Structures are given as structure tokens and as C-alpha cells.
């Protein structure tokens, strides 16, 4: 109880600091951004802070919050609920953003990654021995093996050691509009036979880019987002909104590797991104 109350006091301080940050800077998108079932204005209000206290004291939402924020679990999508035809993020949901499962239009981000794919592949080969079991392997990989190596993990935590080992990849990443408070950047490796079960991501404030680094068989290794399966291609990017239900089916016979890069959703305005990049958002709900 005492530990929780200390954490709760930290949450109150965070709410007060965010309220000061947002004073006079509220936009339509920010007002329509929800943290679980609380709009951001509600979450920062006295009633919202009391609701979080209620959740904690009576064990409501506590496991859900801790699991998502420790990235030890991403909740499986309800097959009868949203996710196939509309975004259904588990934590942060901007309801005023227009969401599309796949983003096929020309993108400077995709072009940058594809142009430098050979450099990124070489640096991946130099560090591939460092990959470890992905935090979500146990909960999402129904069978097979899922490994990851993070440049940026939860709460925007930067892996300085990896960045030093991959200086050119880091230089490329630093030129992109990374969404590290609400997303990740990592090498992701799937062993043959792996099935990543249907699920939705934690936020629709980001757009996810997969750069194919090692794609052995485009017919038998596919990603489904909403209702559409697509294969990866070597040195090419797939861009999608992972707040839609998605899964991976690997029926090939060799390991599949991609670079996962989360960038800001293009519907957000620069002034909104400036606010959302504040470290206060990275630790919101964590005390």
C-alpha cells in the first residue's frame, strides 16, 4: 500500500506538470486523446486523479496499466470488438485522428530507410548475436521464437551502447520524426514457424515502419493488418498503423528480420508533436 501511495503521489506531480505544460496550448487532437477511458483533460483533472487512485486501491486497471507500461504484454485484440475496421489502441487513443491500416503513399521516412538499407543490414549483422527474447514473446508468440534488440525501448529509453555499436543506423534514425514516448525502435527477428497472435498496439499516435533486412520467402512470411495480408520485401518498407488488429504468420524455413521504427502519426500538427515529445508523457501513469 505504501509503495502504491508513493507511486500515486508521483502520478499527481506528473499530472500537475502536464497541466502547466498544456495551459493555453490545447488543440482538438489533444483534447480528443484518451488514456484508457479518460480523455487527457479528464486524466489531468482532480476527478481523473481520484479515479486512478480508485483503480489502484481496488486493483482495477492496475495489472493492465503495469503490463502495458512494462512492455511485458500487449493485450490480445477482442475478435468481436474493434481493430479490424477501426483503430483500437490499448492505452493512448487520439479519437480525432483519421486512421488507415496501411500507408501506401510516398514517404520521406520510407525513402530514407530504403536508401540506407544496405548500411543498416551490415550493422545488424554486426550485432545480431546480441538479440534477446522479445518482451512480448511469451504473451504474443503462440509458437516459435521472437527476438528483439532495442534502440529505444519503453518510456523513450535510449540504448546508448547499441547506438555506439550501430553509428550509421543511429545517424539515420536521428533524422526521422521518431515517436519514442509512445513507441519503439528495434531490430526484430522471427524464427521459422513463429506465429505472432492477433493484437493491437498501445497507441495510434504513431505510424509503424518495417524495413526488410532479411526476408527469405515472401510467399510464406506475411503480416496481416486489419483484413489484408502483405509480404515483406528485402530492403523495402511496409508502413502501417499498428493500432489496427495485426498478426504475423511465418511459415518459411529461414529467419525473418526487420528494423521496426515508430514515427509520429502524420495527422498530428508540429505543435502537438512538440508537446507529446515531452518526457512527462513517457512516464505518465508510472508514478
Tab-separated table of C-alpha atoms in Angstrom:
chain	number	residue	atom	x	y	z
A	1	UNK	CA	0.000	0.000	0.000
A	2	UNK	CA	2.747	2.465	0.964
A	3	UNK	CA	4.629	1.721	-2.254
A	4	UNK	CA	1.494	2.358	-4.301
A	5	UNK	CA	0.771	5.640	-2.499
A	6	UNK	CA	4.307	6.843	-3.254
A	7	UNK	CA	3.760	5.962	-6.894
A	8	UNK	CA	0.386	7.704	-6.830
A	9	UNK	CA	1.950	10.899	-5.463
A	10	UNK	CA	4.381	10.752	-8.373
A	11	UNK	CA	1.403	10.433	-10.724
A	12	UNK	CA	-0.183	13.551	-9.189
A	13	UNK	CA	3.045	15.512	-9.684
A	14	UNK	CA	3.124	14.343	-13.295
A	15	UNK	CA	-0.490	15.446	-13.852
A	16	UNK	CA	0.160	18.877	-12.380
A	17	UNK	CA	3.286	19.322	-14.515
A	18	UNK	CA	1.409	18.306	-17.678
A	19	UNK	CA	-1.438	20.672	-16.812
A	20	UNK	CA	1.065	23.524	-16.657
A	21	UNK	CA	2.665	22.406	-19.932
A	22	UNK	CA	-0.699	22.318	-21.719
A	23	UNK	CA	-2.087	25.581	-20.357
A	24	UNK	CA	-3.183	27.669	-23.340
A	25	UNK	CA	-1.887	25.021	-25.773
A	26	UNK	CA	-4.816	22.619	-26.016
A	27	UNK	CA	-5.750	21.560	-29.549
A	28	UNK	CA	-8.615	19.495	-30.943
A	29	UNK	CA	-6.403	16.402	-31.203
A	30	UNK	CA	-5.010	16.781	-27.691
A	31	UNK	CA	-8.476	17.215	-26.193
A	32	UNK	CA	-9.567	14.060	-28.007
A	33	UNK	CA	-6.613	11.956	-26.868
A	34	UNK	CA	-7.629	9.277	-24.357
A	35	UNK	CA	-5.547	7.438	-21.778
A	36	UNK	CA	-7.525	4.235	-21.344
A	37	UNK	CA	-11.113	5.514	-20.873
A	38	UNK	CA	-10.148	9.011	-19.678
A	39	UNK	CA	-9.705	11.902	-22.084
A	40	UNK	CA	-6.444	13.752	-21.470
A	41	UNK	CA	-8.266	16.753	-19.904
A	42	UNK	CA	-10.143	14.317	-17.637
A	43	UNK	CA	-6.993	12.384	-16.743
A	44	UNK	CA	-5.278	15.595	-15.609
A	45	UNK	CA	-8.285	16.815	-13.597
A	46	UNK	CA	-8.933	16.183	-9.901
A	47	UNK	CA	-11.675	13.679	-10.746
A	48	UNK	CA	-9.307	11.840	-13.077
A	49	UNK	CA	-6.571	11.656	-10.462
A	50	UNK	CA	-9.096	10.306	-7.941
A	51	UNK	CA	-10.223	7.702	-10.471
A	52	UNK	CA	-6.627	6.471	-10.811
A	53	UNK	CA	-6.474	6.215	-7.011
A	54	UNK	CA	-9.664	4.128	-7.126
A	55	UNK	CA	-8.164	1.865	-9.790
A	56	UNK	CA	-5.089	1.261	-7.684
A	57	UNK	CA	-6.690	0.796	-4.279
A	58	UNK	CA	-9.267	-1.665	-5.552
A	59	UNK	CA	-6.951	-3.418	-8.036
A	60	UNK	CA	-8.916	-2.163	-11.027
A	61	UNK	CA	-6.802	-1.490	-14.120
A	62	UNK	CA	-3.585	-1.869	-12.116
A	63	UNK	CA	-2.398	-5.045	-13.825
A	64	UNK	CA	-3.438	-3.696	-17.222
A	65	UNK	CA	-1.502	-0.460	-16.726
A	66	UNK	CA	1.623	-2.092	-15.324
A	67	UNK	CA	1.704	-4.722	-18.050
A	68	UNK	CA	1.426	-2.276	-20.930
A	69	UNK	CA	3.922	0.138	-19.492
A	70	UNK	CA	6.486	-2.532	-18.707
A	71	UNK	CA	6.052	-3.755	-22.307
A	72	UNK	CA	5.750	-7.260	-20.920
A	73	UNK	CA	2.391	-7.666	-22.603
A	74	UNK	CA	0.300	-6.192	-25.381
A	75	UNK	CA	-3.298	-7.135	-24.936
A	76	UNK	CA	-4.796	-9.503	-27.444
A	77	UNK	CA	-7.499	-7.926	-29.554
A	78	UNK	CA	-11.088	-8.927	-28.888
A	79	UNK	CA	-12.104	-10.748	-32.094
A	80	UNK	CA	-15.645	-9.395	-31.687
A	81	UNK	CA	-14.518	-5.846	-30.961
A	82	UNK	CA	-12.852	-3.029	-32.925
A	83	UNK	CA	-9.475	-3.396	-34.572
A	84	UNK	CA	-10.374	-4.847	-37.944
A	85	UNK	CA	-12.094	-1.760	-39.327
A	86	UNK	CA	-11.037	0.978	-36.895
A	87	UNK	CA	-8.078	1.749	-34.615
A	88	UNK	CA	-8.321	0.086	-31.188
A	89	UNK	CA	-5.158	1.011	-29.233
A	90	UNK	CA	-4.898	-0.361	-25.719
A	91	UNK	CA	-3.535	2.735	-23.912
A	92	UNK	CA	-3.356	6.035	-25.845
A	93	UNK	CA	-6.102	6.752	-28.381
A	94	UNK	CA	-6.460	10.042	-30.256
A	95	UNK	CA	-10.041	9.668	-31.454
A	96	UNK	CA	-9.893	12.640	-33.827
A	97	UNK	CA	-7.063	11.210	-35.956
A	98	UNK	CA	-8.047	9.524	-39.205
A	99	UNK	CA	-6.591	6.027	-39.203
A	100	UNK	CA	-5.786	3.752	-42.145
A	101	UNK	CA	-4.435	0.211	-41.722
A	102	UNK	CA	-1.812	0.582	-44.464
A	103	UNK	CA	0.014	3.738	-45.567
A	104	UNK	CA	0.995	3.278	-49.200
A	105	UNK	CA	1.622	6.881	-50.202
A	106	UNK	CA	5.206	8.105	-50.872
A	107	UNK	CA	7.002	8.883	-47.628
A	108	UNK	CA	10.307	10.600	-46.901
A	109	UNK	CA	10.704	8.185	-43.978
A	110	UNK	CA	10.349	5.098	-46.160
A	111	UNK	CA	12.642	6.599	-48.783
A	112	UNK	CA	15.329	7.354	-46.182
A	113	UNK	CA	15.213	3.842	-44.742
A	114	UNK	CA	15.215	2.104	-48.122
A	115	UNK	CA	18.068	4.243	-49.456
A	116	UNK	CA	20.217	3.240	-46.478
A	117	UNK	CA	19.064	-0.373	-46.187
A	118	UNK	CA	22.445	-1.932	-47.027
A	119	UNK	CA	24.179	0.108	-44.329
A	120	UNK	CA	21.535	-0.882	-41.771
A	121	UNK	CA	21.758	-4.551	-42.782
A	122	UNK	CA	25.529	-4.559	-42.292
A	123	UNK	CA	25.260	-3.058	-38.817
A	124	UNK	CA	22.520	-5.536	-37.908
A	125	UNK	CA	24.860	-8.394	-38.899
A	126	UNK	CA	27.497	-6.927	-36.575
A	127	UNK	CA	25.176	-7.035	-33.539
A	128	UNK	CA	22.779	-9.910	-34.300
A	129	UNK	CA	24.407	-12.028	-31.590
A	130	UNK	CA	23.099	-9.531	-29.012
A	131	UNK	CA	19.409	-10.100	-29.768
A	132	UNK	CA	17.401	-11.447	-26.849
A	133	UNK	CA	13.932	-12.892	-26.374
A	134	UNK	CA	11.394	-10.167	-27.135
A	135	UNK	CA	9.481	-8.965	-24.019
A	136	UNK	CA	6.208	-9.931	-25.709
A	137	UNK	CA	7.367	-13.360	-26.887
A	138	UNK	CA	5.611	-15.273	-24.096
A	139	UNK	CA	2.276	-13.472	-24.436
A	140	UNK	CA	2.043	-13.000	-28.199
A	141	UNK	CA	4.167	-15.630	-29.924
A	142	UNK	CA	1.805	-18.599	-29.921
A	143	UNK	CA	4.629	-20.773	-31.204
A	144	UNK	CA	8.152	-20.261	-32.464
A	145	UNK	CA	10.600	-17.631	-31.242
A	146	UNK	CA	10.587	-13.812	-31.346
A	147	UNK	CA	13.740	-11.848	-30.541
A	148	UNK	CA	14.434	-8.129	-30.358
A	149	UNK	CA	17.188	-5.594	-29.800
A	150	UNK	CA	16.002	-2.095	-28.900
A	151	UNK	CA	17.481	1.250	-29.913
A	152	UNK	CA	14.600	2.864	-27.992
A	153	UNK	CA	12.501	0.869	-25.529
A	154	UNK	CA	9.655	1.818	-23.170
A	155	UNK	CA	9.431	5.430	-21.976
A	156	UNK	CA	11.786	6.564	-24.718
A	157	UNK	CA	14.775	4.884	-23.063
A	158	UNK	CA	17.716	5.064	-25.450
A	159	UNK	CA	20.139	2.145	-25.648
A	160	UNK	CA	23.368	4.130	-25.776
A	161	UNK	CA	25.537	1.021	-26.088
A	162	UNK	CA	23.660	-0.208	-29.158
A	163	UNK	CA	23.747	3.254	-30.706
A	164	UNK	CA	27.542	3.260	-30.367
A	165	UNK	CA	27.748	-0.173	-31.992
A	166	UNK	CA	25.489	0.966	-34.868
A	167	UNK	CA	26.606	4.570	-35.504
A	168	UNK	CA	25.352	4.830	-39.086
A	169	UNK	CA	21.934	3.368	-38.274
A	170	UNK	CA	21.729	5.768	-35.327
A	171	UNK	CA	22.615	8.705	-37.576
A	172	UNK	CA	19.832	7.707	-39.968
A	173	UNK	CA	17.310	7.262	-37.151
A	174	UNK	CA	18.123	10.666	-35.695
A	175	UNK	CA	16.973	12.268	-38.950
A	176	UNK	CA	13.489	10.734	-38.590
A	177	UNK	CA	10.486	12.003	-36.557
A	178	UNK	CA	10.746	9.199	-34.001
A	179	UNK	CA	7.802	8.646	-31.664
A	180	UNK	CA	9.748	7.260	-28.716
A	181	UNK	CA	7.359	8.278	-25.897
A	182	UNK	CA	4.650	6.094	-27.430
A	183	UNK	CA	6.645	3.602	-29.493
A	184	UNK	CA	9.878	1.721	-30.085
A	185	UNK	CA	12.807	1.329	-32.454
A	186	UNK	CA	14.352	-2.126	-32.690
A	187	UNK	CA	15.729	-4.983	-34.706
A	188	UNK	CA	13.029	-7.686	-34.722
A	189	UNK	CA	13.820	-11.305	-35.547
A	190	UNK	CA	11.294	-14.111	-36.084
A	191	UNK	CA	12.308	-17.759	-36.270
A	192	UNK	CA	10.649	-20.093	-38.798
A	193	UNK	CA	7.293	-21.386	-37.611
A	194	UNK	CA	6.566	-18.361	-35.421
A	195	UNK	CA	3.029	-17.008	-35.210
A	196	UNK	CA	2.574	-13.628	-33.513
A	197	UNK	CA	-1.065	-13.740	-32.446
A	198	UNK	CA	-3.638	-11.068	-33.392
A	199	UNK	CA	-3.313	-7.994	-31.179
A	200	UNK	CA	-3.482	-4.206	-31.262
A	201	UNK	CA	-0.719	-1.764	-30.345
A	202	UNK	CA	-0.766	0.604	-27.396
A	203	UNK	CA	-1.230	3.887	-29.304
A	204	UNK	CA	-2.480	5.388	-32.567
A	205	UNK	CA	-0.235	8.432	-32.114
A	206	UNK	CA	2.429	6.577	-34.073
A	207	UNK	CA	2.902	5.065	-37.512
A	208	UNK	CA	5.000	1.893	-37.703
A	209	UNK	CA	7.612	1.255	-40.388
A	210	UNK	CA	9.131	-2.190	-41.060
A	211	UNK	CA	12.303	-2.231	-43.159
A	212	UNK	CA	13.031	-5.719	-44.501
A	213	UNK	CA	16.595	-6.699	-43.534
A	214	UNK	CA	16.395	-10.452	-44.064
A	215	UNK	CA	13.327	-11.681	-45.939
A	216	UNK	CA	13.841	-15.255	-47.140
A	217	UNK	CA	10.444	-16.142	-48.580
A	218	UNK	CA	7.844	-13.526	-49.442
A	219	UNK	CA	5.128	-16.103	-50.062
A	220	UNK	CA	5.301	-17.775	-46.663
A	221	UNK	CA	6.157	-14.888	-44.320
A	222	UNK	CA	3.346	-12.347	-44.106
A	223	UNK	CA	1.944	-9.542	-41.985
A	224	UNK	CA	-1.780	-9.036	-41.589
A	225	UNK	CA	-3.093	-5.578	-40.677
A	226	UNK	CA	-6.891	-5.317	-40.416
A	227	UNK	CA	-8.197	-7.544	-43.245
A	228	UNK	CA	-5.189	-7.535	-45.571
A	229	UNK	CA	-2.119	-9.829	-45.596
A	230	UNK	CA	1.080	-8.475	-47.164
A	231	UNK	CA	4.617	-9.891	-47.504
A	232	UNK	CA	7.843	-8.108	-46.640
A	233	UNK	CA	10.462	-7.444	-49.315
A	234	UNK	CA	14.212	-7.220	-48.881
A	235	UNK	CA	15.301	-3.600	-48.453
A	236	UNK	CA	11.738	-2.282	-48.729
A	237	UNK	CA	9.408	-0.684	-46.184
A	238	UNK	CA	5.912	-1.631	-45.060
A	239	UNK	CA	4.166	1.275	-43.290
A	240	UNK	CA	1.070	0.606	-41.203
A	241	UNK	CA	-0.965	1.694	-38.195
A	242	UNK	CA	-0.418	-0.978	-35.557
A	243	UNK	CA	-3.420	0.204	-33.517
A	244	UNK	CA	-5.424	-1.870	-36.000
A	245	UNK	CA	-5.529	-5.589	-35.263
A	246	UNK	CA	-2.464	-7.277	-36.753
A	247	UNK	CA	-0.560	-10.548	-36.674
A	248	UNK	CA	2.451	-12.242	-38.265
A	249	UNK	CA	2.479	-15.709	-39.817
A	250	UNK	CA	5.926	-17.182	-40.555
A	251	UNK	CA	5.633	-20.449	-42.486
A	252	UNK	CA	9.016	-20.120	-44.164
A	253	UNK	CA	12.206	-22.008	-43.370
A	254	UNK	CA	14.611	-19.143	-42.597
A	255	UNK	CA	14.707	-16.322	-40.048
A	256	UNK	CA	12.894	-13.084	-40.915
A	257	UNK	CA	14.475	-9.809	-39.710
A	258	UNK	CA	13.103	-6.265	-39.900
A	259	UNK	CA	14.013	-2.898	-38.448
A	260	UNK	CA	10.938	-1.580	-36.613
A	261	UNK	CA	10.688	2.224	-36.490
A	262	UNK	CA	7.806	4.106	-34.850
A	263	UNK	CA	7.312	7.681	-36.098
A	264	UNK	CA	4.650	10.273	-35.385
A	265	UNK	CA	1.243	9.833	-36.998
A	266	UNK	CA	1.194	12.261	-39.946
A	267	UNK	CA	-2.155	13.751	-38.875
A	268	UNK	CA	-0.540	15.391	-35.842
A	269	UNK	CA	0.498	19.039	-36.076
A	270	UNK	CA	4.091	20.110	-35.264
A	271	UNK	CA	2.948	21.977	-32.146
A	272	UNK	CA	1.144	18.835	-30.925
A	273	UNK	CA	4.212	16.684	-31.506
A	274	UNK	CA	6.329	19.209	-29.587
A	275	UNK	CA	4.052	18.731	-26.570
A	276	UNK	CA	3.772	14.941	-26.872
A	277	UNK	CA	7.575	14.628	-27.088
A	278	UNK	CA	7.887	15.930	-23.524
A	279	UNK	CA	9.357	13.244	-21.204
A	280	UNK	CA	6.353	13.732	-18.904
A	281	UNK	CA	4.286	11.725	-21.386
A	282	UNK	CA	6.884	8.974	-21.456
A	283	UNK	CA	6.404	8.286	-17.761
A	284	UNK	CA	2.688	9.125	-17.472
A	285	UNK	CA	0.833	6.530	-15.404
A	286	UNK	CA	4.058	5.134	-13.980
A	287	UNK	CA	4.295	7.341	-10.905
